[in-house]
C-alpha positions as a printed Julia matrix, in Angstrom:
557×3 Matrix{Float64}:
 151.66   81.98  116.05
 148.27   80.37  116.44
 148.13   81.47  120.19
 148.75   85.12  118.97
 145.92   84.98  116.47
 143.47   83.55  119.09
 144.57   86.65  121.34
 144.13   89.12  118.64
 140.8    87.88  117.6
 138.94   88.76  120.81
 140.53   92.01  120.9
 139.54   92.8   117.65
 135.95   91.71  118.33
 135.85   93.78  121.45
 137.27   96.9   119.51
 134.5    96.15  116.85
 131.69   96.02  119.41
 132.82   99.1   120.96
 133.09  100.95  117.82
 129.57   99.7   116.9
 128.11  100.74  120.26
 129.8   104.17  119.78
 128.06  104.58  116.32
 124.81  103.46  117.82
 124.88  106.24  120.76
 123.6   109.08  118.73
 120.95  107.38  116.6
 119.54  105.58  119.87
 119.5   108.88  121.72
 117.77  110.55  118.84
 115.06  107.95  118.73
 114.76  107.69  122.38
 114.01  111.58  122.81
 112.11  112.22  119.73
 110.33  109.04  119.04
 110.06  106.78  122.06
 109.52  109.56  124.63
 106.81  111.38  122.69
 104.85  108.21  121.93
 105.14  106.93  125.51
 104.07  110.35  126.92
 100.8   110.25  124.86
 100.1   106.8   125.78
 100.78  107.65  129.58
  98.53  110.73  129.26
  95.58  108.65  127.87
  95.9   105.65  130.33
  97.09  107.22  133.56
  94.43  108.62  135.91
  95.76  110.46  139.24
  99.0   108.5   138.62
  97.43  105.17  138.34
  97.49  103.04  135.23
  93.94  102.24  133.82
  94.67   99.12  131.66
  91.03   98.27  132.03
  90.44  101.1   129.51
  91.92   98.93  126.81
  89.21   96.29  126.91
  86.54   99.16  127.14
  87.79  100.66  124.01
  88.32   97.5   122.07
  84.66   96.47  123.02
  83.09   99.55  121.28
  81.37   98.45  117.97
  82.66  101.39  116.16
  86.25  100.82  117.22
  85.82   97.17  116.25
  84.67   98.38  112.86
  87.65  100.58  112.39
  89.92   97.64  113.31
  88.14   95.43  110.64
  88.17   97.94  107.78
  91.97   98.81  108.43
  92.88   95.14  108.24
  90.53   94.45  105.41
  91.46   97.4   103.24
  95.25   96.62  103.8
  94.81   92.98  102.7
  92.68   94.02   99.54
  95.12   96.8    98.46
  98.16   94.4    99.13
  96.57   91.74   96.78
  95.3    94.33   94.24
  98.62   95.93   94.12
 100.58   92.56   93.65
  98.11   91.65   90.83
  98.54   94.91   88.97
 102.38   95.34   89.47
 104.03   91.93   89.19
 103.58   92.0    85.37
 105.33   95.37   85.62
 108.1    94.01   87.75
 108.76   91.47   85.12
 108.78   93.92   82.24
 111.36   96.23   83.96
 113.51   93.26   84.93
 113.47   91.27   81.56
 112.67   93.78   78.74
 114.89   96.41   77.16
 112.97   99.22   75.41
 113.34  102.87   74.56
 112.57  105.32   77.59
 112.87  102.55   80.21
 114.85  104.59   82.66
 112.55  107.63   82.32
 109.64  105.08   82.8
 111.17  103.75   85.82
 111.37  107.17   87.46
 107.88  107.81   86.48
 106.31  104.78   88.17
 108.35  105.77   91.27
 106.93  109.27   91.65
 103.71  108.32   93.48
 105.79  106.67   95.99
 107.75  109.8    96.96
 104.39  112.03   96.56
 102.79  112.96   99.81
  99.78  110.99  100.66
  97.78  114.18  100.65
  98.76  114.75   97.02
  97.73  111.22   96.06
  94.34  111.74   97.65
  93.97  114.96   95.82
  94.91  113.44   92.48
  92.3   110.83   92.88
  89.77  113.21   94.19
  90.24  115.16   90.88
  89.76  111.93   88.9
  86.93  110.29   90.7
  85.42  112.91   93.11
  82.46  115.32   92.64
  83.38  117.35   89.45
  86.14  114.94   88.6
  86.99  113.53   85.26
  84.74  110.45   85.54
  81.99  112.62   86.97
  82.09  114.9    84.08
  82.33  112.23   81.34
  80.11  109.38   82.68
  78.4   110.96   85.87
  80.34  108.33   87.87
  81.9   109.09   91.36
  83.83  106.77   93.34
  85.06  109.2    96.26
  82.43  107.79   98.56
  83.46  104.17   98.02
  86.22  101.91   99.09
  87.27  101.43   95.34
  88.85  104.96   95.36
  90.86  104.13   98.53
  92.14  100.85   96.99
  92.91  102.37   93.6
  95.03  105.19   95.28
  96.83  102.46   97.28
  97.85  100.64   94.2
  98.77  103.98   92.61
 100.98  104.71   95.65
 102.62  101.29   96.18
 103.08  100.19   92.51
 106.81  101.12   92.76
 107.23   99.17   95.87
 106.59   95.92   93.93
 108.28   96.87   90.85
 111.47   98.03   92.43
 111.69   95.24   95.23
 110.63   92.34   93.0
 111.82   93.54   89.76
 115.37   94.39   91.27
 115.78   90.78   92.16
 114.15   89.38   89.05
 116.67   91.05   86.83
 119.41   89.31   88.63
 118.16   86.0    88.34
 119.93   83.94   85.69
 117.4    83.04   83.09
 119.42   80.17   82.06
 118.09   78.2    84.97
 114.5    78.41   83.61
 115.72   77.66   80.23
 117.46   74.57   81.39
 114.08   73.36   83.05
 112.45   73.85   79.66
 115.14   71.82   77.9
 114.33   68.88   80.18
 110.58   69.01   79.11
 109.01   71.41   81.46
 106.35   73.97   80.09
 106.83   77.43   80.4
 104.61   77.77   83.31
 106.0    74.77   85.08
 109.51   76.03   84.72
 108.47   79.56   86.04
 106.52   77.92   88.93
 109.2    75.48   89.98
 112.49   77.62   89.19
 111.79   81.18   89.12
 108.93   81.7    91.71
 110.62   79.93   94.62
 113.67   82.16   94.01
 111.31   85.35   93.97
 109.37   84.12   96.97
 111.31   86.19   99.58
 111.27   89.36   97.45
 107.52   89.11   96.76
 106.91   88.38  100.59
 109.09   91.46  101.45
 107.09   93.74   98.95
 103.71   92.54  100.1
 104.65   93.16  103.7
 105.79   96.68  102.93
 102.59   97.39  101.06
 100.57   96.03  103.7
 102.42   98.12  106.28
 101.99  101.37  104.28
  98.19  100.62  103.75
  97.46   99.4   107.35
  98.96  102.96  108.48
  97.27  104.89  105.62
  96.3   108.36  106.7
  96.16  111.2   104.06
  94.64  108.93  101.29
  91.65  107.68  103.64
  91.32  111.22  105.2
  90.66  112.79  101.86
  88.98  109.9   100.07
  87.1   108.01  102.69
  85.28  111.12  104.1
  83.15  110.32  107.16
  82.48  106.74  105.98
  85.76  104.97  106.14
  88.41  105.34  108.85
  91.57  103.53  109.49
  93.43  103.15  112.88
  95.5   106.39  111.88
  92.57  108.38  110.88
  90.54  107.38  114.02
  93.64  108.35  116.18
  93.68  111.71  114.46
  89.81  112.07  115.0
  89.96  111.03  118.69
  93.1   113.38  119.41
  92.22  116.52  117.49
  88.48  116.52  117.3
  87.25  114.67  120.22
  90.1   115.01  122.38
  89.52  111.34  123.88
  93.45  110.77  124.68
  92.42  107.37  126.3
  90.92  105.91  123.11
  93.76  107.42  121.02
  96.28  105.78  123.41
  94.63  102.28  123.08
  94.63  102.6   119.53
  98.17  103.74  119.36
  99.04  100.56  121.32
  97.14   98.36  119.02
  98.8    99.82  116.02
 102.11   99.57  117.55
 101.76   95.94  118.4
 100.5    95.07  114.77
 103.37   97.08  113.11
 105.94   95.47  115.32
 104.64   92.14  114.14
 104.73   93.11  110.57
 108.28   94.41  110.79
 109.54   91.21  112.71
 108.12   89.21  109.84
 109.59   91.53  107.17
 113.04   91.28  108.84
 112.83   87.65  108.66
 111.96   87.72  105.0
 114.82   90.11  104.26
 117.35   87.78  106.03
 116.02   84.7   104.27
 116.47   86.77  101.06
 120.14   87.71  101.87
 121.19   84.16  103.27
 119.21   81.65  101.23
 119.43   83.09   97.59
 122.5    82.97   95.65
 122.4    85.36   92.76
 124.59   85.43   89.79
 125.86   88.32   87.56
 123.0    88.65   85.07
 123.26   92.39   83.92
 122.64   91.29   80.59
 119.23   89.56   81.07
 117.12   92.28   79.67
 116.34   92.02   75.94
 114.08   93.4    73.41
 110.61   91.91   73.62
 110.25   89.23   71.11
 106.82   87.69   69.75
 103.34   88.7    69.96
 102.91   87.66   73.56
 105.81   89.66   74.77
 104.93   92.88   72.93
 101.37   92.45   74.15
 102.49   92.35   77.7
 104.72   95.25   77.44
 101.86   97.11   75.8
  99.58   96.03   78.7
 102.13   97.31   81.43
 102.55  100.52   79.49
  98.79  101.11   79.46
  98.46  100.21   83.09
 101.06  102.92   83.76
  99.25  105.51   81.69
  95.87  104.86   83.23
  96.86  104.14   86.68
  99.76  106.58   87.23
 100.0   109.21   84.55
  96.17  109.85   84.37
  95.55  111.15   87.82
  98.62  113.19   87.64
  97.4   114.71   84.56
  93.96  115.49   85.86
  95.59  117.07   88.87
  97.54  119.51   86.66
  94.69  120.13   84.43
  92.3   120.95   87.56
  95.09  123.53   88.74
  94.89  125.18   85.22
  91.05  125.48   85.09
  91.07  129.18   86.08
  92.05  131.45   83.19
  95.52  133.14   83.36
  96.97  130.76   85.79
  94.47  132.21   88.35
  94.69  129.52   91.0
  98.41  130.05   90.93
  98.24  133.81   91.14
  95.73  133.3    94.02
  98.47  131.52   96.03
 100.05  134.82   96.36
  97.25  136.3    98.36
  96.12  135.67  101.83
  92.83  137.54  101.34
  90.82  134.13  101.33
  91.47  133.78  105.18
  92.61  130.23  105.24
  96.11  131.27  106.16
  97.97  133.95  108.24
 100.36  134.19  105.16
 100.02  133.78  101.44
  99.74  129.9   100.71
 102.64  130.34   98.34
 105.01  130.83  101.3
 104.36  127.01  102.1
 106.72  126.22   99.2
 109.68  127.94  100.84
 108.83  126.62  104.35
 108.7   123.23  102.96
 111.95  123.41  101.19
 113.7   124.76  104.16
 112.23  122.19  106.54
 113.0   119.35  104.06
 116.66  120.38  103.75
 117.18  120.51  107.5
 115.42  117.21  107.91
 117.67  115.67  105.27
 120.73  116.74  106.97
 119.44  115.19  110.4
 118.39  112.08  108.66
 121.69  111.73  106.71
 123.76  112.09  109.95
 121.56  109.84  112.15
 120.87  107.23  109.46
 124.57  107.32  108.26
 125.74  106.46  111.72
 123.12  103.77  112.19
 123.94  102.17  108.95
 127.46  102.01  109.8
 126.69  100.25  113.07
 124.63   97.72  111.39
 127.3    97.07  108.66
 128.68   93.55  109.89
 126.09   90.78  109.24
 127.19   88.76  112.22
 125.65   91.35  114.55
 123.83   89.97  117.73
 120.41   90.42  118.93
 120.81   93.82  120.33
 121.85   95.11  117.01
 119.07   93.38  114.95
 116.8    94.93  117.6
 118.32   98.29  116.89
 117.71   97.6   113.14
 114.07   97.0   113.69
 113.78  100.08  116.09
 114.91  102.21  112.92
 111.95  100.97  110.98
 109.21  101.84  113.47
 108.59  105.27  112.4
 107.32  104.14  109.06
 104.5   102.23  110.79
 103.8   103.79  114.06
 101.14  106.51  114.01
 102.71  109.69  112.86
  99.7   111.51  114.35
 100.66  110.1   117.78
 104.27  111.27  117.13
 103.24  114.78  116.26
 100.67  115.16  119.09
 103.24  113.55  121.5
 105.81  116.34  120.32
 103.36  118.85  121.8
 102.79  117.08  124.97
 106.24  115.87  125.79
 108.41  118.69  124.38
 107.04  121.47  126.44
 109.32  121.8   129.3
 113.09  123.0   129.64
 115.4   121.8   128.38
 113.28  120.36  125.66
 110.75  123.01  125.32
 110.53  123.11  121.62
 107.04  123.95  120.85
 107.77  127.4   119.53
 110.93  126.36  117.69
 111.05  125.75  114.05
 113.25  122.79  114.43
 110.35  120.77  115.74
 109.09  120.18  112.06
 112.38  118.92  110.62
 112.89  116.57  113.71
 109.66  114.87  113.07
 110.29  114.63  109.29
 113.81  113.22  109.91
 112.18  110.45  111.9
 110.55  109.14  108.52
 113.58  109.79  106.57
 116.16  107.96  108.58
 114.79  104.31  107.6
 115.28  105.22  103.75
 118.65  106.43  104.63
 119.52  103.23  106.36
 118.02  100.9   103.77
 119.76  102.73  101.08
 123.43  102.8   102.48
 123.41   99.51  104.36
 123.74   97.08  101.16
 126.58   99.25   99.95
 128.42   99.43  103.26
 128.16   95.67  103.66
 129.64   95.32  100.19
 132.72   97.22  101.13
 135.68   94.72  101.65
 136.35   94.71  105.41
 140.09   94.13  104.58
 140.42   97.72  103.33
 139.3    99.04  106.74
 141.74   96.68  108.51
 144.73   97.77  106.2
 143.83  101.45  107.04
 143.9   100.53  110.88
 147.19   98.74  110.68
 148.67  101.77  108.77
 147.64  103.75  111.8
 144.34  105.48  110.6
 141.71  106.45  113.18
 138.3   105.11  112.63
 136.96  108.52  111.36
 140.0   108.71  108.89
 139.53  105.22  107.85
 135.64  105.97  107.22
 136.74  109.29  105.42
 139.38  107.53  103.08
 138.0   104.02  102.54
 134.05  103.93  103.0
 133.14  107.44  101.99
 134.5   107.29   98.28
 132.78  103.99   97.87
 129.43  104.85   99.32
 129.29  108.54   97.94
 126.74  107.71   95.46
 124.58  105.79   97.76
 124.84  108.59  100.41
 123.5   111.11   97.69
 120.61  108.73   96.78
 119.79  108.38  100.62
 119.72  112.12  100.83
 117.48  112.57   97.94
 114.82  109.99   99.41
 115.26  111.59  102.66
 114.34  115.01  101.1
 111.43  113.64   99.26
 109.81  111.88  102.06
 110.51  115.01  104.5
 108.87  117.23  101.88
 105.62  115.21  101.84
 105.31  114.18  105.65
 101.86  115.16  106.75
 100.63  113.09  109.78
 103.0   114.57  112.45
 103.55  117.76  110.86
  99.73  118.79  110.67
 100.01  119.2   114.48
 103.34  120.97  114.91
 103.47  123.27  111.95
 102.74  126.84  113.0
  99.92  128.75  111.24
 102.2   131.48  110.02
 104.59  128.65  108.67
 102.58  126.1   107.02
 104.11  123.29  104.96
 102.86  122.21  101.63
 100.89  119.05  102.66
  99.24  120.91  105.5
  98.29  123.81  103.17
  96.78  121.52  100.64
  94.84  119.65  103.46
  93.54  122.97  104.88
  92.45  124.18  101.5
  90.63  121.08  100.73
  88.83  121.26  103.97
  87.22  124.75  102.97
  84.2   125.02  100.7
  84.45  127.0    97.55
  86.03  126.57   94.14
  88.91  128.97   94.68
  90.3   127.0    97.74
  89.7   123.79   95.62
  91.71  125.16   92.89
  94.5   126.46   95.06
  94.76  122.91   96.59
  95.22  121.44   93.16
  97.82  124.15   92.26
  99.9   123.49   95.43
  99.57  119.9    94.84
 101.05  120.23   91.49
 103.79  122.39   92.66
 104.6   119.64   95.27
 104.39  117.01   92.67
 106.8   118.7    90.44
 109.34  119.18   92.97
 109.12  115.55   94.2
 109.34  114.43   90.66
 112.46  116.63   90.01
 114.17  115.26   93.0
 113.27  111.66   91.88
 114.73  112.36   88.33
 117.99  113.5    90.03
 118.01  110.35   91.97
 117.64  108.07   88.83
 120.41  110.04   87.25
 122.76  109.21   90.24
 121.36  105.73   90.55
 122.18  104.72   87.03
 122.46  100.92   86.78
 123.54  100.62   90.56
 121.49   98.48   92.73
 121.63  100.23   96.06
 118.84   99.12   98.37
 115.35   98.08   97.4
 114.45  101.3    95.79
């Protein structure tokens, strides 16, 4: 009997490994062709001369004072943005985790809206608030669009939900009785929080901080709009070197630098996530939220609500107000005409283009991400599978500008001559959507009892039927949420799309950036109108997600 079991176990393990490799095949091929190949092509184009690698060019580029300034500013602003985001958002994480108040679910959706907004819209919203002719300029004659403060505040606006969702989601599951026990033993409120709650929250805070640092380190749209010629991150400089100066060697060096930095960040993030999963033991604390009691808790709730109003609602409200400055919805009506010369087609067509591309990108991301999540389901996976997990996260940090320009360089010969094909844009957008699909579905798939799959296999079900009959009913909601996130982020992708979207088929973010780059009140007003439309579509998608999500904890967001 024991001998039979020992013989069955290796066979079962081999079948499991074979099935996992089969599931990984399509995602690996997708990332190899549409991510690794374009990035490698543009790096090779920049560092290869007459077939020989010119690695000495790396030292030459990094020795330039202006490049060193870009590297310094990229790192400095990312650190400052991360620290400021934690300072502002951690009280919000506590309030959403521990307090119960009317409108909490709607407010949770509201604070998440900025995260799914395109960075171009975020930059536009803050431009309407702190730029020339903005609200602060009109009221007090104050402009911040030429200072680093506009960039830092926009990054806090964009990443507030990362901290609230990641840290608050864990905080809500910590048993408050542990902290109460420490207080009963004589510890002060602060001492009990510092010695009991803070160590438990440490992995979640670290994971949130690393994600915020990653997003701000690779910031493009926000810095492009608010930084002007004064401030430039690595991503913005890669775009400038590629599209304006056409210095592919410098762009290739900066791509390598960003790739190494992002790889290090993701490695640390993966370590903190594993620590969070294995070292922390959570209890069922679904009833931990309660109505605020006492003056201090009510003041904290009021402070967080005030922060949400000023930091999140005010920029969005100013954006909407600026889009309505022209009487009779003039800016919106102007979107139906191409007389301004900025587009080959009326700007309003960008709405339909974006929706079409986003639907196609969502379908691709769900298929690729779903297969990848299924391959990563078992926690005892080896180094190969863990490396595959890290690969899936790379598109979030590697230069989207490099990917977009790499598409034009690499995918220009049969059988992959896709430069004139409409599918090129959804493919680039799907690269960004896949990580969100994986991160949303993976926790739910891991929660499925493995014995259910084994029982289906014993009864003769094929792997596909077992997935359809066992996994799919349990993960259907997570699948819909993953599709919603993929749709939202695809809708707002800008860095790669700005290179590959055809002039007669612009997307909303590309159209907004193009309008902002042209002088004139009409162009500015149309940019505000298109940004408002894009904001409303993203917010509607997010509200649908909140309705699907309910009280489930599927993933970090």
